[in-house]
Short mmCIF file of C-alpha atoms in Angstrom, two decimals:
data_model
loop_
_atom_site.label_atom_id
_atom_site.label_comp_id
_atom_site.label_asym_id
_atom_site.label_seq_id
_atom_site.Cartn_x
_atom_site.Cartn_y
_atom_site.Cartn_z
CA UNK A 1 66.54 94.72 113.51
CA UNK A 2 67.07 97.13 110.66
CA UNK A 3 67.68 95.47 107.34
CA UNK A 4 69.61 97.48 104.74
CA UNK A 5 67.02 98.24 102.12
CA UNK A 6 68.59 100.97 100.04
CA UNK A 7 70.16 100.29 96.71
CA UNK A 8 73.85 101.00 96.36
CA UNK A 9 75.21 102.03 93.02
CA UNK A 10 78.38 100.07 93.67
CA UNK A 11 76.59 96.93 94.88
CA UNK A 12 76.14 94.74 91.85
CA UNK A 13 76.56 91.01 91.52
CA UNK A 14 74.67 88.16 90.01
CA UNK A 15 73.80 86.40 93.27
CA UNK A 16 71.02 88.63 94.48
CA UNK A 17 67.90 86.67 93.64
CA UNK A 18 64.37 86.14 94.83
CA UNK A 19 63.78 82.87 96.71
CA UNK A 20 62.38 81.52 93.46
CA UNK A 21 65.72 82.11 91.77
CA UNK A 22 64.53 85.05 89.71
CA UNK A 23 66.83 88.09 89.67
CA UNK A 24 65.86 90.86 92.01
CA UNK A 25 64.51 94.03 90.47
CA UNK A 26 67.30 95.91 92.20
CA UNK A 27 70.25 93.72 93.16
CA UNK A 28 71.26 96.01 95.95
CA UNK A 29 68.06 96.18 97.93
CA UNK A 30 68.44 92.99 99.94
CA UNK A 31 71.27 90.67 100.96
CA UNK A 32 72.42 88.16 98.37
CA UNK A 33 71.17 84.70 99.23
CA UNK A 34 71.61 81.27 97.69
CA UNK A 35 70.41 78.95 100.45
CA UNK A 36 67.26 79.91 102.30
CA UNK A 37 66.43 79.06 105.91
CA UNK A 38 64.28 76.24 104.56
CA UNK A 39 67.36 74.60 103.05
CA UNK A 40 66.25 75.26 99.49
CA UNK A 41 68.77 76.49 96.92
CA UNK A 42 67.87 79.50 94.79
CA UNK A 43 68.50 78.18 91.33
CA UNK A 44 71.10 75.52 90.77
CA UNK A 45 74.57 77.06 91.03
CA UNK A 46 76.91 74.57 89.41
CA UNK A 47 79.70 75.29 91.87
CA UNK A 48 77.60 74.16 94.86
CA UNK A 49 78.86 70.59 95.12
CA UNK A 50 78.25 67.97 97.81
CA UNK A 51 81.92 68.04 98.78
CA UNK A 52 82.09 71.81 99.20
CA UNK A 53 78.84 71.88 101.16
CA UNK A 54 79.98 69.14 103.53
CA UNK A 55 83.33 70.85 104.02
CA UNK A 56 81.74 74.19 104.91
CA UNK A 57 79.30 72.46 107.24
CA UNK A 58 82.12 70.57 108.95
CA UNK A 59 83.99 73.78 109.79
CA UNK A 60 80.82 75.35 111.15
CA UNK A 61 80.10 72.34 113.36
CA UNK A 62 83.64 72.32 114.75
CA UNK A 63 83.44 76.03 115.45
CA UNK A 64 80.14 75.72 117.28
CA UNK A 65 81.51 72.92 119.45
CA UNK A 66 84.61 74.96 120.27
CA UNK A 67 82.38 77.87 121.18
CA UNK A 68 80.19 75.77 123.47
CA UNK A 69 83.16 74.21 125.24
CA UNK A 70 84.93 77.52 125.77
CA UNK A 71 81.77 79.10 127.15
CA UNK A 72 81.36 76.20 129.58
CA UNK A 73 84.99 76.51 130.67
CA UNK A 74 84.47 80.20 131.35
CA UNK A 75 81.50 79.34 133.54
CA UNK A 76 83.73 76.88 135.43
CA UNK A 77 86.25 79.65 136.07
CA UNK A 78 88.88 78.32 133.68
CA UNK A 79 88.73 81.38 131.41
CA UNK A 80 88.37 84.98 132.44
CA UNK A 81 86.05 85.86 129.58
CA UNK A 82 84.88 84.45 126.26
CA UNK A 83 83.35 86.09 123.18
CA UNK A 84 81.01 83.65 121.51
CA UNK A 85 80.78 83.28 117.74
CA UNK A 86 77.43 81.48 118.03
CA UNK A 87 75.32 82.29 114.99
CA UNK A 88 78.15 83.83 112.98
CA UNK A 89 79.75 80.60 111.77
CA UNK A 90 78.53 80.96 108.19
CA UNK A 91 79.86 84.49 107.80
CA UNK A 92 83.32 83.43 108.93
CA UNK A 93 83.60 80.01 107.33
CA UNK A 94 82.10 81.13 104.04
CA UNK A 95 84.49 84.05 103.74
CA UNK A 96 87.79 82.66 104.98
CA UNK A 97 87.48 79.59 102.77
CA UNK A 98 87.21 81.90 99.76
CA UNK A 99 90.71 83.23 100.40
CA UNK A 100 94.04 81.77 99.39
CA UNK A 101 96.20 80.43 102.24
CA UNK A 102 98.75 83.19 101.55
CA UNK A 103 96.16 85.98 101.90
CA UNK A 104 96.81 87.66 105.23
CA UNK A 105 93.90 87.94 107.68
CA UNK A 106 93.39 90.44 110.49
CA UNK A 107 90.73 89.09 112.91
CA UNK A 108 89.00 91.05 115.62
CA UNK A 109 88.22 88.90 118.69
CA UNK A 110 85.31 86.66 117.66
CA UNK A 111 86.78 85.03 114.56
CA UNK A 112 87.24 81.54 116.00
CA UNK A 113 86.06 79.87 112.78
CA UNK A 114 88.59 81.77 110.71
CA UNK A 115 91.31 80.61 113.11
CA UNK A 116 90.29 76.95 112.91
CA UNK A 117 90.18 77.02 109.12
CA UNK A 118 93.64 78.61 109.10
CA UNK A 119 95.02 75.68 111.08
CA UNK A 120 95.14 77.26 114.52
CA UNK A 121 94.40 74.62 117.15
CA UNK A 122 91.69 75.15 119.77
CA UNK A 123 94.30 75.21 122.52
CA UNK A 124 96.24 77.93 120.70
CA UNK A 125 93.08 80.03 120.46
CA UNK A 126 92.27 79.58 124.14
CA UNK A 127 95.81 80.33 125.29
CA UNK A 128 95.14 83.99 124.61
CA UNK A 129 91.77 83.92 126.39
CA UNK A 130 93.35 82.20 129.37
CA UNK A 131 95.98 84.91 129.43
CA UNK A 132 99.00 82.63 129.16
CA UNK A 133 99.97 84.05 125.76
CA UNK A 134 99.62 87.36 123.95
CA UNK A 135 98.91 85.33 120.82
CA UNK A 136 98.70 81.56 120.85
CA UNK A 137 99.96 81.06 117.31
CA UNK A 138 102.65 82.25 114.90
CA UNK A 139 100.94 84.97 112.80
CA UNK A 140 103.51 84.72 110.02
CA UNK A 141 103.13 80.96 109.69
CA UNK A 142 99.32 81.09 109.59
CA UNK A 143 99.04 84.37 107.68
CA UNK A 144 96.72 85.29 110.51
CA UNK A 145 97.29 88.23 112.81
CA UNK A 146 96.67 88.06 116.56
CA UNK A 147 93.21 88.89 117.85
CA UNK A 148 92.66 92.61 118.30
CA UNK A 149 90.46 93.38 121.26
CA UNK A 150 90.55 97.17 120.88
CA UNK A 151 87.58 97.89 118.66
CA UNK A 152 88.55 98.71 115.07
CA UNK A 153 92.21 99.31 115.90
CA UNK A 154 93.34 96.61 113.48
CA UNK A 155 91.69 98.17 110.42
CA UNK A 156 94.42 100.78 109.84
CA UNK A 157 96.95 98.00 110.47
CA UNK A 158 95.34 95.88 107.77
CA UNK A 159 95.32 98.82 105.39
CA UNK A 160 98.98 99.53 106.04
CA UNK A 161 99.84 95.86 105.57
CA UNK A 162 97.94 95.87 102.29
CA UNK A 163 99.91 98.90 101.11
CA UNK A 164 103.08 96.95 101.83
CA UNK A 165 101.75 94.03 99.80
CA UNK A 166 100.97 96.47 97.02
CA UNK A 167 104.53 97.75 97.01
CA UNK A 168 105.90 94.20 97.05
CA UNK A 169 104.06 93.65 93.80
CA UNK A 170 102.29 90.44 94.86
CA UNK A 171 98.63 89.62 94.27
CA UNK A 172 97.97 88.91 97.94
CA UNK A 173 94.66 90.14 99.34
CA UNK A 174 94.49 91.32 102.95
CA UNK A 175 91.22 90.73 104.82
CA UNK A 176 90.08 92.45 108.00
CA UNK A 177 87.13 91.20 110.07
CA UNK A 178 85.12 93.52 112.27
CA UNK A 179 81.56 94.17 113.42
CA UNK A 180 78.89 96.78 112.99
CA UNK A 181 79.92 98.52 116.19
CA UNK A 182 83.53 98.82 115.05
CA UNK A 183 82.37 100.41 111.80
CA UNK A 184 81.51 103.54 113.79
CA UNK A 185 85.02 103.88 115.15
CA UNK A 186 87.22 106.63 113.77
CA UNK A 187 89.87 104.04 112.95
CA UNK A 188 87.45 102.26 110.63
CA UNK A 189 86.51 105.34 108.69
CA UNK A 190 90.13 106.44 108.35
CA UNK A 191 91.05 102.97 107.10
CA UNK A 192 88.24 102.98 104.52
CA UNK A 193 89.30 106.34 103.14
CA UNK A 194 93.01 105.58 103.14
CA UNK A 195 92.47 102.22 101.45
CA UNK A 196 90.27 103.78 98.79
CA UNK A 197 92.61 106.64 97.96
CA UNK A 198 95.61 104.30 97.80
CA UNK A 199 93.77 101.46 96.02
CA UNK A 200 95.08 99.13 98.70
CA UNK A 201 94.33 95.41 98.12
CA UNK A 202 92.26 94.99 101.26
CA UNK A 203 88.86 93.43 101.89
CA UNK A 204 86.90 94.86 104.79
CA UNK A 205 84.55 92.11 105.99
CA UNK A 206 81.89 93.44 108.35
CA UNK A 207 79.76 91.00 110.30
CA UNK A 208 76.68 93.04 111.08
CA UNK A 209 75.45 90.96 114.01
CA UNK A 210 72.86 93.63 114.90
CA UNK A 211 74.34 94.75 118.20
CA UNK A 212 77.25 96.84 119.39
CA UNK A 213 77.28 95.18 122.80
CA UNK A 214 73.74 96.24 123.81
CA UNK A 215 73.02 98.94 121.22
CA UNK A 216 70.94 97.71 118.28
CA UNK A 217 71.97 98.58 114.74
CA UNK A 218 68.83 100.68 114.35
CA UNK A 219 70.21 103.09 116.96
CA UNK A 220 73.83 102.94 115.84
CA UNK A 221 73.48 104.39 112.38
CA UNK A 222 71.09 105.95 109.90
CA UNK A 223 72.77 104.62 106.76
CA UNK A 224 73.37 100.97 105.89
CA UNK A 225 76.99 100.11 106.46
CA UNK A 226 77.69 98.94 102.92
CA UNK A 227 76.30 102.25 101.59
CA UNK A 228 78.67 104.10 103.86
CA UNK A 229 81.58 102.07 102.50
CA UNK A 230 80.51 102.87 98.96
CA UNK A 231 80.65 106.54 99.90
CA UNK A 232 84.34 106.15 100.58
CA UNK A 233 84.81 104.67 97.11
CA UNK A 234 84.91 101.01 98.11
CA UNK A 235 83.29 98.37 95.95
CA UNK A 236 80.64 97.11 98.34
CA UNK A 237 78.56 93.96 98.67
CA UNK A 238 75.63 92.93 100.84
CA UNK A 239 75.08 89.28 101.68
CA UNK A 240 72.99 87.08 103.96
CA UNK A 241 75.61 86.29 106.59
CA UNK A 242 73.78 83.15 107.73
CA UNK A 243 74.01 81.64 104.25
CA UNK A 244 77.44 80.07 104.06
CA UNK A 245 77.18 79.43 100.32
CA UNK A 246 76.25 83.01 99.47
CA UNK A 247 78.99 84.37 101.73
CA UNK A 248 81.50 82.08 100.05
CA UNK A 249 80.58 83.22 96.56
CA UNK A 250 80.24 86.93 97.37
CA UNK A 251 83.64 86.87 99.06
CA UNK A 252 85.17 85.13 96.06
CA UNK A 253 83.77 87.85 93.83
CA UNK A 254 85.05 90.62 96.10
CA UNK A 255 88.49 88.99 96.20
CA UNK A 256 88.55 88.64 92.42
CA UNK A 257 87.82 92.34 92.16
CA UNK A 258 90.68 93.21 94.50
CA UNK A 259 93.17 90.74 93.05
CA UNK A 260 92.55 92.02 89.55
CA UNK A 261 93.63 95.51 90.63
CA UNK A 262 90.18 96.97 91.17
CA UNK A 263 91.04 98.38 94.59
CA UNK A 264 89.60 97.65 98.05
CA UNK A 265 86.20 96.11 98.65
CA UNK A 266 83.71 95.89 101.46
CA UNK A 267 81.35 93.05 102.37
CA UNK A 268 78.52 93.54 104.83
CA UNK A 269 77.31 90.14 106.03
CA UNK A 270 73.93 90.43 107.75
CA UNK A 271 73.94 87.96 110.61
CA UNK A 272 72.97 87.71 114.27
CA UNK A 273 74.91 87.29 117.47
CA UNK A 274 72.85 84.47 118.99
CA UNK A 275 74.83 84.57 122.21
CA UNK A 276 75.86 87.40 124.45
CA UNK A 277 78.47 89.99 123.51
CA UNK A 278 80.81 88.23 125.91
CA UNK A 279 80.36 85.88 128.82
CA UNK A 280 80.13 88.98 131.04
CA UNK A 281 77.01 90.19 129.26
CA UNK A 282 73.29 89.43 129.74
CA UNK A 283 71.49 89.95 126.40
CA UNK A 284 68.04 89.37 127.95
CA UNK A 285 68.31 92.87 129.38
CA UNK A 286 68.26 94.55 125.98
CA UNK A 287 66.52 92.21 123.50
CA UNK A 288 63.39 90.14 123.66
CA UNK A 289 62.95 86.43 123.16
CA UNK A 290 60.78 86.85 120.06
CA UNK A 291 63.65 88.48 118.23
CA UNK A 292 66.06 85.71 119.22
CA UNK A 293 63.52 83.07 118.20
CA UNK A 294 63.10 84.67 114.79
CA UNK A 295 66.82 84.52 114.17
CA UNK A 296 67.03 81.00 115.54
CA UNK A 297 64.86 79.98 112.60
CA UNK A 298 67.63 81.32 110.31
CA UNK A 299 70.34 79.29 112.00
CA UNK A 300 73.27 78.94 109.58
CA UNK A 301 73.90 75.29 110.44
CA UNK A 302 70.35 74.00 110.33
CA UNK A 303 69.73 75.34 106.83
CA UNK A 304 72.78 73.44 105.52
CA UNK A 305 71.64 70.31 107.34
CA UNK A 306 68.29 70.58 105.56
CA UNK A 307 70.08 70.90 102.22
CA UNK A 308 72.37 67.95 102.87
CA UNK A 309 69.42 65.83 103.92
CA UNK A 310 67.16 66.84 101.04
CA UNK A 311 69.87 66.29 98.45
CA UNK A 312 71.16 63.07 99.98
CA UNK A 313 74.61 64.64 100.23
CA UNK A 314 75.45 63.09 103.57
CA UNK A 315 75.13 59.67 105.09
CA UNK A 316 75.34 58.15 108.53
CA UNK A 317 79.07 57.53 108.13
CA UNK A 318 79.77 61.23 107.58
CA UNK A 319 77.58 62.27 110.50
CA UNK A 320 79.13 59.73 112.85
CA UNK A 321 82.66 60.70 111.88
CA UNK A 322 81.91 64.40 112.34
CA UNK A 323 80.27 63.81 115.72
CA UNK A 324 83.42 61.97 116.79
CA UNK A 325 85.63 64.79 115.49
CA UNK A 326 83.62 67.36 117.43
CA UNK A 327 83.85 65.26 120.59
CA UNK A 328 87.60 64.89 120.16
CA UNK A 329 87.91 68.65 119.77
CA UNK A 330 85.94 69.16 123.00
CA UNK A 331 88.21 66.77 124.88
CA UNK A 332 91.26 68.56 123.50
CA UNK A 333 89.89 71.93 124.56
CA UNK A 334 89.15 70.86 128.12
CA UNK A 335 92.45 69.08 128.50
CA UNK A 336 94.48 71.94 127.07
CA UNK A 337 92.90 74.65 129.18
CA UNK A 338 93.27 72.70 132.41
CA UNK A 339 96.85 71.97 131.49
CA UNK A 340 97.88 75.57 130.99
CA UNK A 341 100.43 76.76 133.47
CA UNK A 342 100.14 79.90 135.57
CA UNK A 343 99.72 83.25 133.91
CA UNK A 344 103.19 84.68 133.50
CA UNK A 345 103.27 88.43 133.18
CA UNK A 346 107.00 89.07 133.17
CA UNK A 347 107.20 88.30 129.45
CA UNK A 348 105.13 91.40 128.78
CA UNK A 349 108.13 93.55 129.52
CA UNK A 350 110.08 91.83 126.73
CA UNK A 351 107.44 92.36 124.07
CA UNK A 352 106.85 96.10 124.20
CA UNK A 353 109.76 97.19 122.01
CA UNK A 354 112.33 95.37 119.88
CA UNK A 355 114.95 96.46 122.45
CA UNK A 356 114.08 96.82 126.07
CA UNK A 357 114.49 100.29 127.55
CA UNK A 358 115.99 101.14 130.92
CA UNK A 359 112.54 102.01 132.24
CA UNK A 360 111.14 98.63 131.22
CA UNK A 361 114.10 96.86 132.81
CA UNK A 362 113.44 98.72 136.01
CA UNK A 363 109.74 97.89 135.92
CA UNK A 364 110.45 94.23 135.22
CA UNK A 365 112.78 94.06 138.20
CA UNK A 366 110.18 95.73 140.40
CA UNK A 367 107.60 93.23 139.22
CA UNK A 368 109.90 90.31 140.04
CA UNK A 369 110.42 91.70 143.54
CA UNK A 370 106.69 92.07 144.02
CA UNK A 371 106.00 88.49 142.89
CA UNK A 372 108.73 87.23 145.21
CA UNK A 373 107.01 89.06 148.05
CA UNK A 374 103.77 87.22 147.39
CA UNK A 375 105.63 83.93 147.26
CA UNK A 376 106.95 84.59 150.75
CA UNK A 377 103.47 85.28 152.06
CA UNK A 378 101.46 82.56 150.46
CA UNK A 379 101.66 78.87 149.65
CA UNK A 380 99.20 76.58 147.95
CA UNK A 381 97.60 73.56 149.53
CA UNK A 382 100.51 71.48 148.34
CA UNK A 383 102.95 73.75 150.14
CA UNK A 384 104.28 75.14 146.87
CA UNK A 385 104.17 78.66 145.46
CA UNK A 386 100.80 80.07 144.43
CA UNK A 387 100.15 78.95 140.91
CA UNK A 388 96.50 79.92 140.86
CA UNK A 389 95.16 82.62 138.61
CA UNK A 390 93.80 84.30 141.70
CA UNK A 391 97.31 84.70 143.04
CA UNK A 392 98.54 86.00 139.75
CA UNK A 393 95.56 88.33 139.57
CA UNK A 394 96.47 89.91 142.91
CA UNK A 395 99.91 90.55 141.55
CA UNK A 396 98.46 91.91 138.35
CA UNK A 397 96.12 94.25 140.18
CA UNK A 398 99.04 95.64 142.07
CA UNK A 399 100.44 96.67 138.70
CA UNK A 400 97.09 97.59 137.20
CA UNK A 401 97.46 94.81 134.64
CA UNK A 402 94.65 92.52 133.50
CA UNK A 403 94.94 88.76 133.77
CA UNK A 404 92.93 85.90 132.38
CA UNK A 405 90.39 85.65 135.12
#
């Protein structure tokens, strides 16, 4: 792994400290950290309360359980694919909880924690991964855009949305999540420059999880990502992405900067994708176990558990209640996914444009005829029409359309 080690003239905040709590000689030369892997706080930040710490930990635990259940469902053939957030819970929970509910969020495709915190249910998240919905929730109601699977494509969207907010005269802050791989996309660089020149109220939150699928960060770039953002004129921050408390405070500072009219900001959260890129990937082919073990020791959840235990900030009642909440979430996930109906593709034709064109009407009719043809040829074990994803997938392949399998 390549740690950003260069100082950035625009990276300056009071959180960057040595493990002892002493200020760093150069605040930009290492990620800001408050809670070390050993569970020890650097200094005694007055805002780190037992209630806040338990709340952040709770969201991380729920996210990890969702992640584990969804991965297991994919292995059972209930989901076509799944992108794990394992290891990145602190980066997401720490940041999204620093926003106001009205601040609009543009996720990429791994921001399951951000969704849960925003009130999206596990079944709504998985509806998209199952393929039964283009977006399982109402983006306007949650102030949370649909997942964007195309790498970096949502960053210009977020910038444009922020320019609209700017013209509305509100103090809303727009936040876009993405990874280190997406930062190399042309869309990302165009969004950075456009946001900077227009002083758009947007926060670019990069989770540097060290790999763009199988390419390590050391091979992706020669300049730390937050330095690159500073080159575009963005106020940039570097933070330990496995330290939920540091992420929370750094994000609050970045948001304060934006909301006060200071222009866009960029946060690089240094974290690690403990799982595979997706359930279709085998990370053992491109990284060794020693590296994974080293990052396992920095697990974002275990360091908070050590803090809660050392400070006496949790008790058996809290742990029992949270275990029960996680179990209930798992039951809900399994029940919801197995209860989803067949993948319906005909709705796609109604969602391309505000008004359907003649060509789309023709294609929708052709699709209906094709599906009817399959129904004539095939029945399920119960004698009914084929409601399996496999049957839908055959239809989809005939159209060259993907389906949740």
